[in-house]
Amino acid sequence: MNTIKKEIYNNRVSLFVSVSTGVVSSVFVIYLMLLITSLVNSGETFTGIMFVFFGSFIALLVSTYISQWQAAKFATNLVYKLRSLLAHKFMVADYEHIEKELGSKVSASLAFDISQISNGLALLPGLSIRIITIVFGLAYLCYQSAALFVVFLVALLLSLSLSFFGSVLMFKKIFVLREHGDEIFDTFRALSDGAKELAIDEGRKQFFFANQVNPCLEEAHSKELNMHKLITLIQTWGASSLFLVIGTVVFYGIYMPNVSLEILTSFVMLSLYLMQPISFILSSITPVVTCKNSLNKLARLKIYNSDDSDATEQHELTSSIKVDESSWSTIELKDVVYKYTDNLGSGFKLGPASIKIKKGEVLILEGGNGAGKSSIIKLLLGLYKADGGGIYVDGKLIDSTNDVGYKGLFSAIFSDYYLFRHILDEQANIVPKFKLEARLKELKLSNKIEINQGEISTTALSQGQRKRLALLLIYARNKEVLVLDEWAADQDPSYRAYFYERIIPELKSMGKTIIMISHDEKYFNIADRVYKVDEGKIMSSSYELPLSKVF
């Protein structure tokens, strides 16, 4: 993937430091092997050699830590970059592409694939280091051997005790990070489930990205860096302290007259040490293969292209071209045709469909299930791109240069709506609670939820209550055109009547244009016009409006 290649190039200094210090650590490995073997074979030691030994050990510890930390930092930064790019690209992607191609795949990639890519790439510098160590170690092991097992075991247990306490801390950090992973998944699920609302509401899109997506990703980035720092320290100590263990064995062995210090000691030292890099390579096979598979899956999402990084940085989430929300008079779908094809090759054709919506009117669309009502709404909102015909505002065609501004006219509650937790006004700022109290009471939600600094305490409500809460959100946004897809379907009879007889007339008196999908023929009299959708076409309804509505 070009994004990863670019990150590798941008971090080439860190990667060079990682590999270089890794090679240096391998050199110290071999040097310590030779030094210890020389001491064992000679049977003599002196203060200067001890200083050389411990100096080499410290150099090994430092060089190994730097190498592995640089690799871990690169991988963690890459995850942050991929997540941020994925979030940004998702925010600006066409809803149609999200619905057909992405959806839950993005959440799955975020939850699994990106982390696996990080884990796999982080192993590569370490693999090269261990291969070098094994090659040199095996060559030298050909004519060396054995060890002092009792002294070695005591020293090893002392060494492992430090690793154990470090591992306890590491497990806690991993648990915290895993819990935060659920928040990341929920955030990206909100991007998917709320894609329609975000696609037509630029203010909420900006707020959601700045106040929920970015903070969530930055917190994960910080937690992952801290966790990898601890893991790196534990792994460095676990690998390097083996030399301290073996050094202890050698120094004790020299002064034990009943113990042979010849080839047996050298062999045990080398064989024990080489178990670590060999085990590392064997354990790396699965994550490296998984990394390659995750790269392939992420590439199939077609989100990361050759110019993604630059395009993402340059792309604005808002449009500089706006539709005048106060002066428009008509919105018209003219001979719109839309062809929908699913992944299995089946689908349907909608249209040609035409409808003119006048500012300030109440319009109802009726029709059976599968007739095409929701698809017409998505075409009207600009979520689907028409294959023929077009959308016109006061006779001006809406195209890619002004569709973002056009979408800004609308607020919608879809049949599969998503509830955001923050209540925003028309400028996408937090709405103070005191401004909502009357609406909360009217919607019978005042004893169901709390609002703290514009954030809703819970969305775990009944379907009817959730829809009333969604209505509160679009009240606050104060958009020109309100689209309600079978809003009243989940309300009890008394509140359904209140909705049609009180709320809709009030919204109309406020100058709002209301487009509803409804089957409640009993209340069709509140509409200025009623249309029927059948087999993807819009036609006059058989419902007869009162004369006062006709003339």
XYZ file of C-alpha atoms in Angstrom:
551
model
C 0.000 0.000 0.000
C 1.302 3.452 -0.936
C 0.329 4.925 2.426
C 2.522 2.419 4.244
C 5.367 2.921 1.766
C 5.191 6.655 2.348
C 5.227 6.186 6.136
C 8.242 3.899 5.820
C 9.988 6.594 3.778
C 9.010 9.339 6.251
C 10.321 7.228 9.140
C 13.429 6.009 7.357
C 15.713 7.580 9.974
C 13.959 5.764 12.833
C 14.011 2.495 10.917
C 17.694 2.968 10.063
C 18.435 3.586 13.755
C 16.417 0.493 14.674
C 18.258 -1.788 12.266
C 21.674 -0.216 12.939
C 21.411 -0.515 16.702
C 20.080 -4.027 16.182
C 23.210 -4.958 14.262
C 25.297 -3.339 17.020
C 23.471 -5.424 19.616
C 24.205 -8.554 17.575
C 27.883 -7.621 17.534
C 27.845 -7.305 21.315
C 26.101 -10.680 21.523
C 28.934 -12.333 19.646
C 31.566 -10.370 21.542
C 30.143 -11.403 24.903
C 30.016 -15.008 23.720
C 33.690 -14.851 22.785
C 34.631 -13.018 25.986
C 32.838 -15.488 28.245
C 34.182 -18.461 26.329
C 37.705 -17.046 26.583
C 37.319 -16.597 30.327
C 35.991 -20.124 30.732
C 38.787 -21.664 28.720
C 41.556 -19.664 30.401
C 40.237 -20.154 33.903
C 41.488 -16.700 34.871
C 39.876 -13.360 35.435
C 40.824 -9.881 36.637
C 39.090 -6.601 37.437
C 39.581 -5.082 34.010
C 37.821 -7.951 32.271
C 34.888 -7.671 34.645
C 34.509 -3.990 33.758
C 34.708 -4.863 30.051
C 32.051 -7.523 30.529
C 29.588 -5.310 32.370
C 30.297 -2.410 29.997
C 29.500 -4.645 27.033
C 26.370 -5.863 28.794
C 25.136 -2.294 29.323
C 25.924 -1.472 25.686
C 23.933 -4.544 24.607
C 20.987 -3.570 26.818
C 20.911 0.006 25.518
C 21.387 -0.839 21.822
C 18.721 -3.565 21.931
C 16.252 -1.296 23.703
C 16.809 1.545 21.220
C 16.403 -0.821 18.294
C 13.174 -2.374 19.510
C 11.699 0.900 20.800
C 12.273 2.626 17.452
C 10.536 -0.261 15.682
C 7.616 -0.210 18.128
C 7.277 3.576 17.828
C 7.176 3.347 14.042
C 4.469 0.676 14.159
C 2.380 2.634 16.692
C 2.667 5.850 14.682
C 1.666 3.915 11.566
C -1.485 2.649 13.300
C -2.364 6.214 14.315
C -1.819 7.415 10.753
C -3.911 4.629 9.224
C -6.743 5.136 11.712
C -6.801 8.895 11.183
C -6.714 8.506 7.416
C -9.441 5.862 7.536
C -11.659 8.107 9.660
C -11.101 11.128 7.434
C -11.662 9.224 4.206
C -14.828 7.705 5.667
C -16.093 11.170 6.582
C -15.738 12.455 3.008
C -16.732 9.255 1.176
C -19.975 9.137 -0.769
C -22.766 7.589 1.271
C -23.526 5.247 -1.598
C -19.980 3.857 -1.432
C -20.265 3.495 2.333
C -23.566 1.640 2.040
C -22.485 -0.718 -0.724
C -18.776 -1.262 -0.217
C -17.666 -0.265 3.259
C -20.088 -0.306 6.170
C -19.057 -2.843 8.799
C -15.882 -3.729 6.852
C -14.290 -0.530 8.115
C -15.062 -1.422 11.717
C -13.637 -4.900 11.231
C -10.475 -3.502 9.636
C -10.086 -0.976 12.407
C -10.643 -3.576 15.121
C -8.383 -6.250 13.646
C -6.505 -5.580 10.421
C -4.696 -2.359 11.295
C -3.432 -3.748 14.600
C -2.252 -6.908 12.891
C -0.393 -4.829 10.309
C 1.269 -2.937 13.141
C 2.279 -6.141 14.900
C 3.684 -7.684 11.728
C 5.685 -4.658 10.622
C 7.092 -4.147 14.114
C 8.601 -7.650 13.947
C 10.638 -7.121 10.795
C 13.626 -5.242 12.292
C 13.711 -7.723 15.160
C 13.659 -10.647 12.772
C 16.682 -9.341 10.895
C 18.562 -8.871 14.172
C 17.827 -12.373 15.378
C 18.736 -13.974 12.091
C 22.170 -12.316 12.261
C 22.579 -13.483 15.851
C 21.613 -17.061 15.022
C 23.941 -17.280 12.034
C 26.961 -16.143 14.041
C 25.925 -18.061 17.123
C 25.445 -21.343 15.314
C 28.837 -20.997 13.652
C 30.503 -20.549 17.019
C 28.382 -23.244 18.705
C 29.876 -25.864 16.427
C 32.881 -26.326 18.732
C 31.611 -25.210 22.173
C 29.335 -26.670 24.998
C 27.836 -26.933 28.710
C 26.930 -25.031 32.028
C 26.594 -24.874 35.810
C 22.902 -25.731 36.200
C 22.260 -24.903 39.870
C 23.858 -21.461 39.773
C 22.225 -20.825 36.399
C 18.760 -21.767 37.688
C 18.949 -19.473 40.731
C 20.180 -16.563 38.608
C 17.510 -17.247 35.987
C 14.693 -17.236 38.567
C 15.915 -13.906 39.939
C 15.976 -12.507 36.408
C 12.521 -13.845 35.590
C 11.047 -12.370 38.792
C 11.740 -8.878 37.441
C 10.146 -9.821 34.120
C 7.146 -11.202 36.021
C 6.450 -7.950 37.874
C 6.860 -6.041 34.633
C 4.439 -8.419 32.930
C 1.806 -7.781 35.618
C 1.964 -4.075 34.802
C 1.890 -4.878 31.098
C -1.257 -7.006 31.423
C -3.029 -4.104 33.129
C -2.041 -1.733 30.335
C -3.167 -4.232 27.714
C -6.528 -4.579 29.475
C -7.005 -0.802 29.592
C -6.060 -0.541 25.936
C -8.471 -3.319 25.018
C -11.286 -1.515 26.836
C -10.469 1.645 24.931
C -10.533 -0.443 21.767
C -14.269 -0.871 22.327
C -14.643 2.916 22.322
C -12.747 3.121 19.051
C -14.976 0.462 17.529
C -18.097 2.307 18.744
C -16.782 5.581 17.311
C -16.257 4.056 13.899
C -19.566 2.245 14.137
C -21.116 5.671 14.698
C -19.417 6.821 11.486
C -21.049 3.922 9.675
C -24.484 3.964 11.316
C -24.719 7.739 11.235
C -23.351 8.152 7.715
C -26.609 9.527 6.297
C -26.986 12.101 9.036
C -23.356 13.173 8.721
C -23.591 13.318 4.929
C -26.293 16.001 5.069
C -25.206 17.822 8.243
C -21.825 19.499 7.843
C -21.919 21.126 11.259
C -22.462 17.861 13.073
C -19.848 16.195 10.869
C -17.259 18.796 11.895
C -18.243 18.561 15.570
C -18.261 14.769 15.607
C -14.844 14.555 13.965
C -13.257 17.194 16.193
C -14.834 16.241 19.527
C -15.282 12.472 19.338
C -13.206 10.870 16.589
C -9.941 12.774 17.055
C -9.859 12.635 20.896
C -10.615 8.922 20.820
C -7.796 8.212 18.377
C -5.317 10.428 20.181
C -6.052 8.706 23.498
C -5.504 5.303 21.891
C -2.261 6.563 20.366
C -0.963 7.662 23.781
C -2.000 4.422 25.507
C -0.400 2.293 22.815
C 2.885 4.180 23.013
C 3.020 3.670 26.790
C 2.138 0.009 26.497
C 4.742 -0.641 23.809
C 7.370 1.176 25.849
C 6.767 -1.243 28.760
C 6.641 -4.278 26.472
C 9.900 -3.197 24.861
C 11.554 -2.811 28.257
C 10.370 -6.266 29.406
C 11.425 -7.954 26.179
C 14.797 -6.217 26.257
C 15.438 -7.277 29.838
C 14.235 -10.822 29.189
C 16.591 -11.283 26.262
C 19.582 -9.362 27.577
C 19.520 -10.520 31.192
C 20.326 -14.045 30.031
C 23.890 -12.842 29.576
C 23.894 -11.598 33.145
C 22.682 -15.038 34.189
C 25.383 -16.791 32.169
C 28.024 -14.342 33.380
C 27.061 -15.187 36.927
C 27.426 -18.875 36.093
C 30.883 -18.330 34.613
C 32.208 -16.214 37.506
C 30.929 -18.727 40.049
C 32.212 -21.637 37.996
C 35.763 -20.302 37.824
C 36.070 -20.407 41.616
C 34.412 -23.845 42.035
C 37.251 -26.375 41.952
C 34.962 -29.393 41.500
C 33.347 -28.067 38.300
C 34.856 -28.418 34.787
C 34.828 -25.119 32.983
C 35.613 -26.300 29.507
C 33.374 -26.813 26.477
C 30.264 -27.772 28.506
C 29.883 -24.251 29.922
C 30.263 -22.532 26.555
C 27.868 -24.889 24.862
C 25.125 -24.417 27.451
C 25.570 -20.664 27.312
C 25.198 -20.497 23.562
C 22.391 -23.022 23.277
C 20.333 -21.341 25.981
C 20.804 -17.922 24.465
C 20.025 -19.085 20.968
C 16.701 -20.500 22.136
C 15.420 -16.943 22.410
C 15.998 -15.767 18.834
C 14.931 -19.139 17.462
C 11.702 -19.018 19.467
C 11.189 -15.447 18.354
C 11.420 -16.373 14.691
C 9.058 -19.311 15.123
C 6.523 -17.192 17.008
C 6.769 -14.479 14.342
C 5.533 -16.636 11.491
C 1.844 -16.284 12.405
C 1.803 -12.480 12.927
C 3.834 -11.870 9.741
C 1.446 -13.980 7.680
C -1.525 -12.305 9.367
C 0.006 -8.915 8.617
C 0.237 -9.750 4.912
C -3.372 -10.959 4.876
C -4.549 -7.807 6.670
C -2.723 -5.632 4.137
C -4.584 -7.420 1.349
C -7.947 -6.970 3.093
C -7.328 -3.295 3.740
C -6.291 -2.773 0.119
C -9.586 -4.317 -1.019
C -11.501 -1.571 0.808
C -10.166 0.836 -1.855
C -9.788 3.605 0.706
C -6.035 4.090 0.536
C -4.917 5.185 -2.916
C -1.676 6.578 -4.237
C -2.424 10.167 -3.284
C -4.394 9.455 -0.123
C -2.195 11.246 2.396
C -1.919 14.454 0.391
C -5.550 14.346 -0.671
C -6.698 13.810 2.885
C -4.671 16.709 4.211
C -5.911 19.027 1.470
C -9.540 17.957 1.458
C -11.927 20.124 3.417
C -14.928 18.628 5.194
C -17.006 21.639 4.247
C -18.034 23.153 0.952
C -17.234 26.723 -0.002
C -20.368 26.852 -2.181
C -23.612 27.210 -0.238
C -27.270 27.143 -1.165
C -29.062 30.211 0.172
C -31.185 28.687 2.909
C -33.433 31.717 3.258
C -34.313 32.543 -0.357
C -35.012 29.247 -2.113
C -38.598 28.560 -3.162
C -38.658 25.144 -4.882
C -36.728 21.883 -4.905
C -37.431 19.626 -7.849
C -36.585 16.071 -8.773
C -36.870 16.030 -12.565
C -37.003 12.709 -14.442
C -34.648 11.089 -11.941
C -33.527 7.526 -12.715
C -31.557 5.346 -10.341
C -30.322 1.807 -10.862
C -29.396 -0.195 -7.793
C -27.340 -3.370 -8.101
C -26.158 -5.374 -5.102
C -23.018 -7.516 -4.833
C -24.909 -10.525 -6.197
C -25.857 -8.727 -9.383
C -29.562 -8.338 -8.604
C -31.304 -5.021 -8.044
C -34.009 -2.660 -9.205
C -34.576 0.459 -11.264
C -36.240 3.543 -9.836
C -37.922 6.149 -12.003
C -38.099 8.153 -14.041
C -39.521 10.067 -11.089
C -40.409 13.736 -10.824
C -41.673 15.836 -7.931
C -41.615 19.537 -7.066
C -41.448 20.613 -3.413
C -42.480 24.123 -2.481
C -40.962 25.923 0.452
C -43.101 25.792 3.598
C -45.398 22.958 2.537
C -46.101 19.579 4.109
C -45.738 16.721 1.658
C -46.504 13.051 2.317
C -45.231 10.040 0.355
C -47.198 6.836 0.732
C -46.703 3.417 -0.802
C -46.103 -0.238 -0.020
C -42.925 -1.799 1.275
C -40.234 -1.929 -1.403
C -42.017 0.636 -3.559
C -38.964 2.918 -3.541
C -39.956 5.595 -1.019
C -36.712 5.500 0.974
C -34.634 5.440 -2.213
C -36.432 8.538 -3.499
C -35.697 10.261 -0.191
C -32.007 9.354 -0.490
C -31.964 10.717 -4.027
C -33.648 13.907 -2.838
C -31.067 14.321 -0.079
C -28.176 13.707 -2.473
C -27.118 10.492 -0.745
C -27.622 8.538 -3.965
C -26.314 9.858 -7.271
C -28.929 9.702 -10.008
C -28.148 7.767 -13.195
C -30.428 10.100 -15.134
C -32.304 13.334 -14.578
C -31.324 15.731 -11.795
C -32.124 17.795 -8.713
C -32.888 21.476 -9.197
C -33.198 24.285 -6.649
C -35.094 27.190 -8.180
C -34.153 25.814 -11.584
C -30.431 25.495 -10.805
C -28.931 22.030 -11.186
C -27.307 20.561 -8.093
C -23.978 18.935 -8.932
C -20.699 18.021 -7.229
C -19.730 21.704 -6.864
C -22.693 22.615 -4.675
C -24.158 19.367 -3.338
C -22.634 19.802 0.129
C -24.281 23.193 0.484
C -27.529 21.718 -0.845
C -27.467 18.943 1.750
C -27.186 21.627 4.399
C -30.856 22.473 3.826
C -31.964 19.172 5.356
C -32.361 17.369 8.641
C -33.682 13.838 8.509
C -34.853 10.993 10.700
C -34.455 7.831 8.656
C -36.148 4.528 9.334
C -32.713 3.198 10.348
C -31.683 6.452 12.017
C -28.664 6.893 14.273
C -28.794 8.885 17.510
C -25.807 11.096 18.214
C -25.216 11.967 21.843
C -24.599 15.716 21.465
C -27.359 18.261 20.841
C -26.167 20.951 18.427
C -27.709 24.201 17.239
C -27.724 25.527 13.667
C -24.082 26.629 14.024
C -23.066 23.158 15.281
C -22.480 24.479 18.791
C -23.624 22.826 22.007
C -27.204 23.788 22.970
C -27.632 24.873 26.623
C -30.018 22.692 28.595
C -32.373 25.556 29.507
C -33.214 26.031 25.818
C -34.360 22.414 25.567
C -36.517 22.063 28.653
C -39.799 22.966 26.966
C -39.123 20.577 24.064
C -38.105 17.786 26.443
C -41.406 18.184 28.257
C -43.383 18.295 25.012
C -41.632 15.132 23.792
C -42.190 13.434 27.200
C -38.473 12.909 27.705
C -37.780 15.187 30.668
C -37.850 12.272 33.127
C -36.104 9.823 30.770
C -32.792 11.515 30.011
C -30.363 14.017 31.477
C -28.467 16.560 29.406
C -25.047 17.637 30.650
C -23.187 20.246 28.592
C -25.182 19.274 25.533
C -24.519 15.539 25.897
C -27.415 13.108 26.281
C -27.046 10.782 29.255
C -28.409 7.716 27.486
C -29.947 6.567 24.211
C -31.074 3.229 25.688
C -34.761 4.031 25.321
C -37.801 2.504 23.682
C -38.130 2.928 19.925
C -40.823 5.567 20.334
C -38.738 7.502 22.851
C -35.643 7.225 20.668
C -37.546 8.729 17.745
C -38.764 11.572 19.932
C -35.163 12.131 21.000
C -34.150 12.202 17.322
C -36.849 14.831 16.771
C -35.312 16.889 19.584
C -31.991 16.817 17.759
C -33.442 18.131 14.508
C -35.460 20.742 16.407
C -32.148 22.047 17.730
C -30.406 21.987 14.336
C -33.185 24.224 12.957
C -32.760 23.252 9.288
C -35.049 24.427 6.489
C -36.339 21.041 5.315
C -37.260 18.168 7.634
C -37.488 14.631 6.272
C -39.291 12.093 8.460
C -39.367 8.452 7.378
C -42.333 6.813 9.137
C -41.552 8.732 12.303
C -44.917 8.054 13.917
C -44.831 4.283 13.351
C -43.421 3.548 16.828
C -45.547 6.046 18.770
C -48.566 5.147 20.865
C -51.948 6.283 19.453
C -52.217 9.365 21.664
C -48.757 10.685 20.861
C -49.187 9.799 17.198
C -52.243 12.037 17.131
C -50.313 14.761 18.978
C -47.520 14.527 16.419
C -49.793 14.993 13.418
C -52.215 17.489 14.945
C -49.842 19.663 16.991
C -46.181 19.169 16.151
C -46.435 19.148 12.338
C -48.670 22.278 12.193
C -46.300 24.038 14.596
C -43.290 23.208 12.403
C -45.177 24.406 9.343
C -46.023 27.672 11.102
C -42.279 28.110 11.747
C -41.734 28.060 7.977
C -40.320 24.544 7.832
C -40.778 22.367 4.788
C -41.762 18.852 5.854
C -41.483 15.721 3.760
C -42.889 12.599 5.381
C -43.154 8.953 4.501
C -46.324 7.762 6.166
C -49.019 5.108 6.076
C -51.301 6.950 8.512
C -54.036 7.885 6.033
C -56.159 9.049 8.939
C -53.883 12.086 9.254
C -53.203 12.812 5.589
C -55.402 15.890 5.870
C -52.500 17.765 7.508
C -50.554 17.563 4.222
C -50.610 20.114 1.434
C -50.007 17.320 -1.076
C -49.949 13.528 -0.980
C -48.087 11.366 -3.499
C -47.973 7.635 -3.963
C -44.764 5.783 -4.782
C -45.228 2.551 -6.695
C -42.511 0.489 -8.400
C -40.070 3.368 -8.192
C -42.398 5.964 -9.755
C -44.134 8.945 -8.165
C -47.802 9.442 -8.957
C -50.826 11.169 -7.554
C -52.339 9.496 -4.531
C -55.888 8.216 -4.466
C -56.333 10.115 -1.204
C -58.583 13.127 -1.689
C -57.364 16.216 0.101
C -59.890 18.601 1.682
C -61.035 21.355 -0.662
C -59.242 23.929 1.451
C -55.950 22.194 0.564
C -56.760 21.907 -3.137
C -57.788 25.498 -3.793
